[in-house]
PDB file of C-alpha atoms in Angstrom:
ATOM      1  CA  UNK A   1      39.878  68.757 -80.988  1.00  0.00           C
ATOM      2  CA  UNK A   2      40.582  65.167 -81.765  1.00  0.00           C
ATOM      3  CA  UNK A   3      39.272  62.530 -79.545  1.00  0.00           C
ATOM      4  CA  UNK A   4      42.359  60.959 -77.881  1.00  0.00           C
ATOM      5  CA  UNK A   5      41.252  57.476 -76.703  1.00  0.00           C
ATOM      6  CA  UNK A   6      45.012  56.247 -76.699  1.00  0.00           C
ATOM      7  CA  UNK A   7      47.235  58.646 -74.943  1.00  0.00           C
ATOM      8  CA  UNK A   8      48.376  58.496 -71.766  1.00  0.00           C
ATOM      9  CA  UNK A   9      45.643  59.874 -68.663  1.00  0.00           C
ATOM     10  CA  UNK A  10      48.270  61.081 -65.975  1.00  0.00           C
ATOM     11  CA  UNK A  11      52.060  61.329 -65.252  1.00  0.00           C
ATOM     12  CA  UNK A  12      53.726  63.343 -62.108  1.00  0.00           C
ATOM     13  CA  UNK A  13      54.792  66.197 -62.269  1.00  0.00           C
ATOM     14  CA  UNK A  14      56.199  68.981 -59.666  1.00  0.00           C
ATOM     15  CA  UNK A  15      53.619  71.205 -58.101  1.00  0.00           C
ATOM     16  CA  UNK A  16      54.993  74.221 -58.518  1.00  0.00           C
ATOM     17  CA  UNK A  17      55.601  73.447 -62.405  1.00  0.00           C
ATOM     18  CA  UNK A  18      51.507  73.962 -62.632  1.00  0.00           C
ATOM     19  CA  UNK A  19      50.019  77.591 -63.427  1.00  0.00           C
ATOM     20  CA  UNK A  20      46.646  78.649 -62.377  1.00  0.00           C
ATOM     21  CA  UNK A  21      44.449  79.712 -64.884  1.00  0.00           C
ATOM     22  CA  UNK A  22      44.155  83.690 -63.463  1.00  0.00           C
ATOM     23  CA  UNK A  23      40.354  84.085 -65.021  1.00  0.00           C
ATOM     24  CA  UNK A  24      39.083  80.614 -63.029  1.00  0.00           C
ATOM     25  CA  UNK A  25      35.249  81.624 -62.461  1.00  0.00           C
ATOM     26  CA  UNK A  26      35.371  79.426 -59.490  1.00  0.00           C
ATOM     27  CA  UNK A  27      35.436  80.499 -55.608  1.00  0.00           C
ATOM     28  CA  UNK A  28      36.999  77.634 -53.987  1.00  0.00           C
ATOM     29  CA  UNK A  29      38.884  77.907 -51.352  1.00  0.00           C
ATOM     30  CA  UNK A  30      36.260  77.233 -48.510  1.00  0.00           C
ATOM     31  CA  UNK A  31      36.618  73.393 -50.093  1.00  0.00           C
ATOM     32  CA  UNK A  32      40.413  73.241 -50.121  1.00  0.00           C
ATOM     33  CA  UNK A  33      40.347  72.055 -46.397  1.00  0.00           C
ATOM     34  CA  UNK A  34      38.346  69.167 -47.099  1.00  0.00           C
ATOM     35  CA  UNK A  35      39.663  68.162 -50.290  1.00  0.00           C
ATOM     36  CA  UNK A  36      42.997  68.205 -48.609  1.00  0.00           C
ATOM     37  CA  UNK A  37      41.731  65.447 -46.381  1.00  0.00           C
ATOM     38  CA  UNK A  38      40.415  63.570 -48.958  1.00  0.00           C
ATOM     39  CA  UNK A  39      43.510  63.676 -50.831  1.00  0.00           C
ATOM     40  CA  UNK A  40      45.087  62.606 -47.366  1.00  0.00           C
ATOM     41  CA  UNK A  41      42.693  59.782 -46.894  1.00  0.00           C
ATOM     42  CA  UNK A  42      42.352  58.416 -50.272  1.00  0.00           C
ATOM     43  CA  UNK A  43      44.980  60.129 -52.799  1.00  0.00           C
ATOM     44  CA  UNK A  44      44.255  61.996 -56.065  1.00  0.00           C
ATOM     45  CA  UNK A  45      41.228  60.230 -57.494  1.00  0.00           C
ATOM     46  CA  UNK A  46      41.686  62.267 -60.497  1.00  0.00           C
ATOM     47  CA  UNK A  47      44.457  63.854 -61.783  1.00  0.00           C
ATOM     48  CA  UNK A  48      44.560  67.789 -62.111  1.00  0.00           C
ATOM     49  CA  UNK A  49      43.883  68.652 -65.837  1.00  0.00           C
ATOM     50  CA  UNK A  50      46.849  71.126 -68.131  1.00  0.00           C
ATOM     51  CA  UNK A  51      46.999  73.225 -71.262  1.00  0.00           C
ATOM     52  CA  UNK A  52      49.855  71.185 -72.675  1.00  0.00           C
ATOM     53  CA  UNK A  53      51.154  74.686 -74.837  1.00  0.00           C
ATOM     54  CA  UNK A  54      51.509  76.506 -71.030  1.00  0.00           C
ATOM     55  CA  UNK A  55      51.242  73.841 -68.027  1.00  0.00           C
ATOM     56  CA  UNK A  56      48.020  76.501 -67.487  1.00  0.00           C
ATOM     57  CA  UNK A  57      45.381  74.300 -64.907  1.00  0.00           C
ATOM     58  CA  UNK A  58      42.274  74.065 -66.792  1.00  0.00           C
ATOM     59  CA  UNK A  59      40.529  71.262 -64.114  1.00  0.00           C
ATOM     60  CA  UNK A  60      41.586  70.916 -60.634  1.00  0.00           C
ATOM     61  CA  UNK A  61      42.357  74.042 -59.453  1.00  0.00           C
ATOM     62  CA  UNK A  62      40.790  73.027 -55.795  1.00  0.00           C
ATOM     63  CA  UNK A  63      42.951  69.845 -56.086  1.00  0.00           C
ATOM     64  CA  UNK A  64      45.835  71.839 -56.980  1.00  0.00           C
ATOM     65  CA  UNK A  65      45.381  74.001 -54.252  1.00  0.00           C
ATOM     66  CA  UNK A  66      44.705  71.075 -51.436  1.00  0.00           C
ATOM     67  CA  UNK A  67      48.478  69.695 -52.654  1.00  0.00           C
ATOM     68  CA  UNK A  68      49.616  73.047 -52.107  1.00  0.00           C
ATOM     69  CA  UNK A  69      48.515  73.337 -48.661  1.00  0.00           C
ATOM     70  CA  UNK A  70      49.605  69.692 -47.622  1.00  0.00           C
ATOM     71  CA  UNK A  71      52.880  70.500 -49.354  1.00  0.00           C
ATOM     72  CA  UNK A  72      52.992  67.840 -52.035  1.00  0.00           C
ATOM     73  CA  UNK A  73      56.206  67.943 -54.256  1.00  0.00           C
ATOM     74  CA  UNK A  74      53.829  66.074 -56.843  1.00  0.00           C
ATOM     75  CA  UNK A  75      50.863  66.173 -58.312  1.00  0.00           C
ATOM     76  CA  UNK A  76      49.108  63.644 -61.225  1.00  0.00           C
ATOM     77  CA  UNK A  77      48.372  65.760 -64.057  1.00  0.00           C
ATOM     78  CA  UNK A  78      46.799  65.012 -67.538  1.00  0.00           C
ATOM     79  CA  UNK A  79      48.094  66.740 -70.211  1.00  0.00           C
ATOM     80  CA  UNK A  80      45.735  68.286 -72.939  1.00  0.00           C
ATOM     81  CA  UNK A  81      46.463  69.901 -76.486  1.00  0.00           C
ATOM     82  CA  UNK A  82      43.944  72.370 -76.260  1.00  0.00           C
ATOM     83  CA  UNK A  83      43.262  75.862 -78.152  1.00  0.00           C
ATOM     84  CA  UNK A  84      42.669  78.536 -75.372  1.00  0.00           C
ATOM     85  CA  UNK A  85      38.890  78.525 -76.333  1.00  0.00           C
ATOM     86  CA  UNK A  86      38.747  74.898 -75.983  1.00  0.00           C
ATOM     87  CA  UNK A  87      40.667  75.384 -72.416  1.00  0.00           C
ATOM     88  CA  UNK A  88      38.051  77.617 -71.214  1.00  0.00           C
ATOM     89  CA  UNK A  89      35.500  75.198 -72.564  1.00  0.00           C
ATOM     90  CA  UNK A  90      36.374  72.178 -71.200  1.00  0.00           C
ATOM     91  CA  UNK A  91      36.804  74.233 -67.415  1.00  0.00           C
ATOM     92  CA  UNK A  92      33.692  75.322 -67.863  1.00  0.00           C
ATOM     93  CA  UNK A  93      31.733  71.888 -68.746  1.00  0.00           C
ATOM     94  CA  UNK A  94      34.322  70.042 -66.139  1.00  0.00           C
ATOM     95  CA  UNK A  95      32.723  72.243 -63.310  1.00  0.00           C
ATOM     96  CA  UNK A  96      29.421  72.413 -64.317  1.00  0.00           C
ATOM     97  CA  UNK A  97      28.069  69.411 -65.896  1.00  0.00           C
ATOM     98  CA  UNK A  98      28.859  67.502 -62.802  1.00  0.00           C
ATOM     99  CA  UNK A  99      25.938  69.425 -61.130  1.00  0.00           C
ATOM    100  CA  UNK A 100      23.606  68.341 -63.795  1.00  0.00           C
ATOM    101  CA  UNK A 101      22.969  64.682 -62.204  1.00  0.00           C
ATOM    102  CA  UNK A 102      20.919  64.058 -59.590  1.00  0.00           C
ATOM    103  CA  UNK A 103      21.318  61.820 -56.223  1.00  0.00           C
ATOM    104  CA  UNK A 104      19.317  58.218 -55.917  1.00  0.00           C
ATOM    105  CA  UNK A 105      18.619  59.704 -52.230  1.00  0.00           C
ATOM    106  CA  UNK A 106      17.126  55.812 -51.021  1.00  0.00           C
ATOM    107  CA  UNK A 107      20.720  54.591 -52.243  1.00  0.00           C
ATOM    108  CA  UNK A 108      22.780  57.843 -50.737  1.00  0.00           C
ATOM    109  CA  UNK A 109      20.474  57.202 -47.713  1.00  0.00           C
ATOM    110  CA  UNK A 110      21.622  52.901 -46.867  1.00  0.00           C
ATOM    111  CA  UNK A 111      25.132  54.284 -47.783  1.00  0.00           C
ATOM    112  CA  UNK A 112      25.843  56.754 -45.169  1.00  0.00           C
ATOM    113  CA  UNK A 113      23.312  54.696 -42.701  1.00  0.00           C
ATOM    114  CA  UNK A 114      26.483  52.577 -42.813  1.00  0.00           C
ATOM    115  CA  UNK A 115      28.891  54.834 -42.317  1.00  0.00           C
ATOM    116  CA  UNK A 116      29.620  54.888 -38.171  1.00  0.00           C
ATOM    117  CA  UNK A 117      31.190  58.248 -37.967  1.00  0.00           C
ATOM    118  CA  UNK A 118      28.825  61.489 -39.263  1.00  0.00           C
ATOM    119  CA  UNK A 119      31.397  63.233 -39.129  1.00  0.00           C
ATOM    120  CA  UNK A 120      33.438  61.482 -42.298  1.00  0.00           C
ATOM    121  CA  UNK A 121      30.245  62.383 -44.226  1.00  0.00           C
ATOM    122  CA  UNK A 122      30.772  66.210 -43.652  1.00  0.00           C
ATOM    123  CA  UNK A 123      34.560  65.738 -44.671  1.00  0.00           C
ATOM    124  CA  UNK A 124      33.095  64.375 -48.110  1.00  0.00           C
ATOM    125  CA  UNK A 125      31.449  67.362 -48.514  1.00  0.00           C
ATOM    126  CA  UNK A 126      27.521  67.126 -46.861  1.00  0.00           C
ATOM    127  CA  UNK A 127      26.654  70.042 -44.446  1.00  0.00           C
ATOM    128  CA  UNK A 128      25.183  68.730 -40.674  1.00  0.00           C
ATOM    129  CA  UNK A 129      21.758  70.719 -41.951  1.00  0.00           C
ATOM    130  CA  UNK A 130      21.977  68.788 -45.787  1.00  0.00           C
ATOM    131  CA  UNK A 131      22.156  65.060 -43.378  1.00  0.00           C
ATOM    132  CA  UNK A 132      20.044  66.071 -41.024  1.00  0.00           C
ATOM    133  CA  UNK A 133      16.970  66.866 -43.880  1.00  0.00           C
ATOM    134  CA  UNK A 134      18.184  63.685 -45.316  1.00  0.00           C
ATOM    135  CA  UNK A 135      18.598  61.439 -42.554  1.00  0.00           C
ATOM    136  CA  UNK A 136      15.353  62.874 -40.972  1.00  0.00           C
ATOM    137  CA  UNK A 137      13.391  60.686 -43.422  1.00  0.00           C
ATOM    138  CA  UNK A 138      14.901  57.450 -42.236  1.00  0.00           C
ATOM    139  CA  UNK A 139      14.620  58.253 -38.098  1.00  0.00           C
ATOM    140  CA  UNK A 140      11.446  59.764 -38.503  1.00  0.00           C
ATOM    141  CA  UNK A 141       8.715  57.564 -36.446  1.00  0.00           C
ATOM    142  CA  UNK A 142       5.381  58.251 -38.142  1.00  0.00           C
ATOM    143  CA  UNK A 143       3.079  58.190 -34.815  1.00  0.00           C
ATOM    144  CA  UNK A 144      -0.224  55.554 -35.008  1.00  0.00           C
ATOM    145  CA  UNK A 145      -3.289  56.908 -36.451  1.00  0.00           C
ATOM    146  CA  UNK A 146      -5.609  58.197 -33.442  1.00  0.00           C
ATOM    147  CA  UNK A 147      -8.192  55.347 -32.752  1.00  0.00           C
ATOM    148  CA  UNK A 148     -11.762  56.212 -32.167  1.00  0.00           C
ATOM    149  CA  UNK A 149     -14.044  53.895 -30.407  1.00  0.00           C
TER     150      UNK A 149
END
Protein backbone atom coordinates (compact mmCIF):
# COMPACT_ATOMS: atom_id res chain seq x y z
CA UNK A 1 0.00 0.00 0.00
CA UNK A 2 0.97 3.45 -1.07
CA UNK A 3 1.10 6.16 1.42
CA UNK A 4 -1.75 8.56 0.48
CA UNK A 5 -0.84 11.94 2.08
CA UNK A 6 -3.15 13.82 -0.53
CA UNK A 7 -6.50 12.25 -0.78
CA UNK A 8 -9.37 13.20 0.73
CA UNK A 9 -9.89 11.94 4.87
CA UNK A 10 -13.84 11.76 5.00
CA UNK A 11 -17.03 12.36 2.90
CA UNK A 12 -20.81 11.31 4.04
CA UNK A 13 -22.20 8.73 3.20
CA UNK A 14 -25.65 6.79 4.13
CA UNK A 15 -25.48 4.45 7.06
CA UNK A 16 -26.95 1.72 5.82
CA UNK A 17 -24.58 1.86 2.59
CA UNK A 18 -21.71 0.56 5.26
CA UNK A 19 -21.10 -3.37 5.73
CA UNK A 20 -19.72 -4.82 8.83
CA UNK A 21 -16.79 -6.72 8.54
CA UNK A 22 -18.58 -10.35 9.80
CA UNK A 23 -14.99 -11.73 11.30
CA UNK A 24 -14.52 -8.24 13.60
CA UNK A 25 -12.49 -9.82 16.67
CA UNK A 26 -13.97 -7.13 18.72
CA UNK A 27 -16.88 -7.43 21.48
CA UNK A 28 -18.30 -4.07 21.56
CA UNK A 29 -21.44 -3.50 22.16
CA UNK A 30 -21.32 -2.80 26.02
CA UNK A 31 -19.51 0.67 24.61
CA UNK A 32 -22.10 1.52 21.96
CA UNK A 33 -24.22 3.34 24.69
CA UNK A 34 -21.60 5.63 25.55
CA UNK A 35 -20.13 6.25 22.33
CA UNK A 36 -23.59 7.14 21.24
CA UNK A 37 -23.46 9.98 23.71
CA UNK A 38 -20.33 11.07 22.74
CA UNK A 39 -21.28 11.19 19.25
CA UNK A 40 -24.40 13.16 20.66
CA UNK A 41 -22.30 15.53 22.64
CA UNK A 42 -19.46 16.15 20.42
CA UNK A 43 -20.06 14.52 16.79
CA UNK A 44 -17.87 11.98 14.94
CA UNK A 45 -14.34 12.85 15.99
CA UNK A 46 -13.20 10.41 13.52
CA UNK A 47 -14.69 9.16 10.68
CA UNK A 48 -15.58 5.32 10.40
CA UNK A 49 -12.86 3.67 8.18
CA UNK A 50 -14.05 1.40 4.49
CA UNK A 51 -12.62 -1.18 2.13
CA UNK A 52 -13.14 1.06 -0.87
CA UNK A 53 -13.53 -2.48 -3.31
CA UNK A 54 -16.79 -3.46 -0.80
CA UNK A 55 -17.90 -0.38 1.54
CA UNK A 56 -16.71 -3.44 4.18
CA UNK A 57 -16.01 -1.33 7.85
CA UNK A 58 -12.52 -2.03 8.63
CA UNK A 59 -12.35 0.85 11.76
CA UNK A 60 -15.31 2.02 13.54
CA UNK A 61 -17.46 -0.63 13.88
CA UNK A 62 -18.53 0.74 17.60
CA UNK A 63 -19.01 4.16 15.88
CA UNK A 64 -20.95 2.60 13.25
CA UNK A 65 -23.02 0.94 15.55
CA UNK A 66 -23.65 4.16 18.03
CA UNK A 67 -25.11 5.97 14.54
CA UNK A 68 -27.16 3.05 14.17
CA UNK A 69 -28.76 3.21 17.42
CA UNK A 70 -29.25 7.12 17.39
CA UNK A 71 -30.60 6.63 13.88
CA UNK A 72 -28.19 8.71 11.85
CA UNK A 73 -28.98 8.80 8.03
CA UNK A 74 -25.11 9.68 7.79
CA UNK A 75 -22.09 8.76 8.78
CA UNK A 76 -18.26 10.33 7.87
CA UNK A 77 -16.41 7.62 6.34
CA UNK A 78 -12.80 7.40 4.91
CA UNK A 79 -12.38 5.48 2.10
CA UNK A 80 -9.32 3.04 1.76
CA UNK A 81 -7.90 0.96 -1.29
CA UNK A 82 -6.94 -1.85 0.63
CA UNK A 83 -6.12 -5.70 -0.25
CA UNK A 84 -8.26 -7.87 2.19
CA UNK A 85 -4.98 -8.74 4.11
CA UNK A 86 -4.16 -5.20 4.44
CA UNK A 87 -8.00 -4.65 5.69
CA UNK A 88 -7.56 -7.07 8.38
CA UNK A 89 -4.25 -5.46 9.15
CA UNK A 90 -4.97 -2.13 9.52
CA UNK A 91 -8.33 -3.33 11.97
CA UNK A 92 -6.14 -5.04 13.80
CA UNK A 93 -3.29 -2.26 14.50
CA UNK A 94 -6.34 0.49 14.58
CA UNK A 95 -7.69 -1.40 17.74
CA UNK A 96 -4.76 -2.37 19.30
CA UNK A 97 -1.97 -0.02 19.07
CA UNK A 98 -4.08 2.55 20.75
CA UNK A 99 -3.66 0.46 23.99
CA UNK A 100 0.03 0.58 23.67
CA UNK A 101 0.37 4.28 25.24
CA UNK A 102 0.23 4.99 28.54
CA UNK A 103 -1.70 7.85 30.68
CA UNK A 104 0.44 11.01 32.26
CA UNK A 105 -1.92 10.13 35.42
CA UNK A 106 -0.66 13.84 37.30
CA UNK A 107 -2.03 15.45 33.93
CA UNK A 108 -5.33 12.98 33.61
CA UNK A 109 -5.56 13.73 37.39
CA UNK A 110 -5.80 18.25 37.18
CA UNK A 111 -8.00 17.40 34.10
CA UNK A 112 -10.89 15.64 35.51
CA UNK A 113 -10.22 17.61 39.03
CA UNK A 114 -11.80 20.23 36.74
CA UNK A 115 -14.41 18.59 35.45
CA UNK A 116 -17.69 19.44 37.95
CA UNK A 117 -19.81 16.53 37.03
CA UNK A 118 -18.15 12.72 37.75
CA UNK A 119 -20.49 11.54 36.08
CA UNK A 120 -19.35 13.02 32.36
CA UNK A 121 -16.07 11.20 33.18
CA UNK A 122 -17.83 7.71 33.26
CA UNK A 123 -19.67 8.68 29.90
CA UNK A 124 -16.00 9.09 28.42
CA UNK A 125 -15.37 5.82 29.28
CA UNK A 126 -13.66 5.63 33.19
CA UNK A 127 -15.43 3.10 35.55
CA UNK A 128 -16.57 4.80 39.29
CA UNK A 129 -13.85 2.00 40.75
CA UNK A 130 -10.94 3.19 37.81
CA UNK A 131 -11.69 7.27 39.40
CA UNK A 132 -12.05 6.34 42.57
CA UNK A 133 -8.21 4.47 42.64
CA UNK A 134 -7.26 7.50 40.74
CA UNK A 135 -8.80 10.26 42.44
CA UNK A 136 -7.97 8.56 45.83
CA UNK A 137 -4.39 9.85 45.40
CA UNK A 138 -5.38 13.48 45.20
CA UNK A 139 -8.15 13.42 48.39
CA UNK A 140 -6.06 11.30 50.30
CA UNK A 141 -4.95 13.30 53.66
CA UNK A 142 -1.67 11.70 54.74
CA UNK A 143 -2.26 11.95 58.74
CA UNK A 144 0.87 13.84 60.86
CA UNK A 145 3.61 11.69 61.95
CA UNK A 146 2.89 10.58 65.73
CA UNK A 147 4.98 12.98 68.00
CA UNK A 148 6.86 11.59 70.90
CA UNK A 149 7.89 13.73 73.73
Amino acid sequence: MKLDTKGPVGSWMPTNDLVEWPDNPRVNDHAVDKVAKSIKDFGFASPIVVRSSNRMIIAGHTRYKAAKKLELDFVPVRFMDLTEEEARLLALADNKLGELADWHEGALRKILDDIDDPEIAMDLGWSEEELTDLMDDVFTVEPEPERID
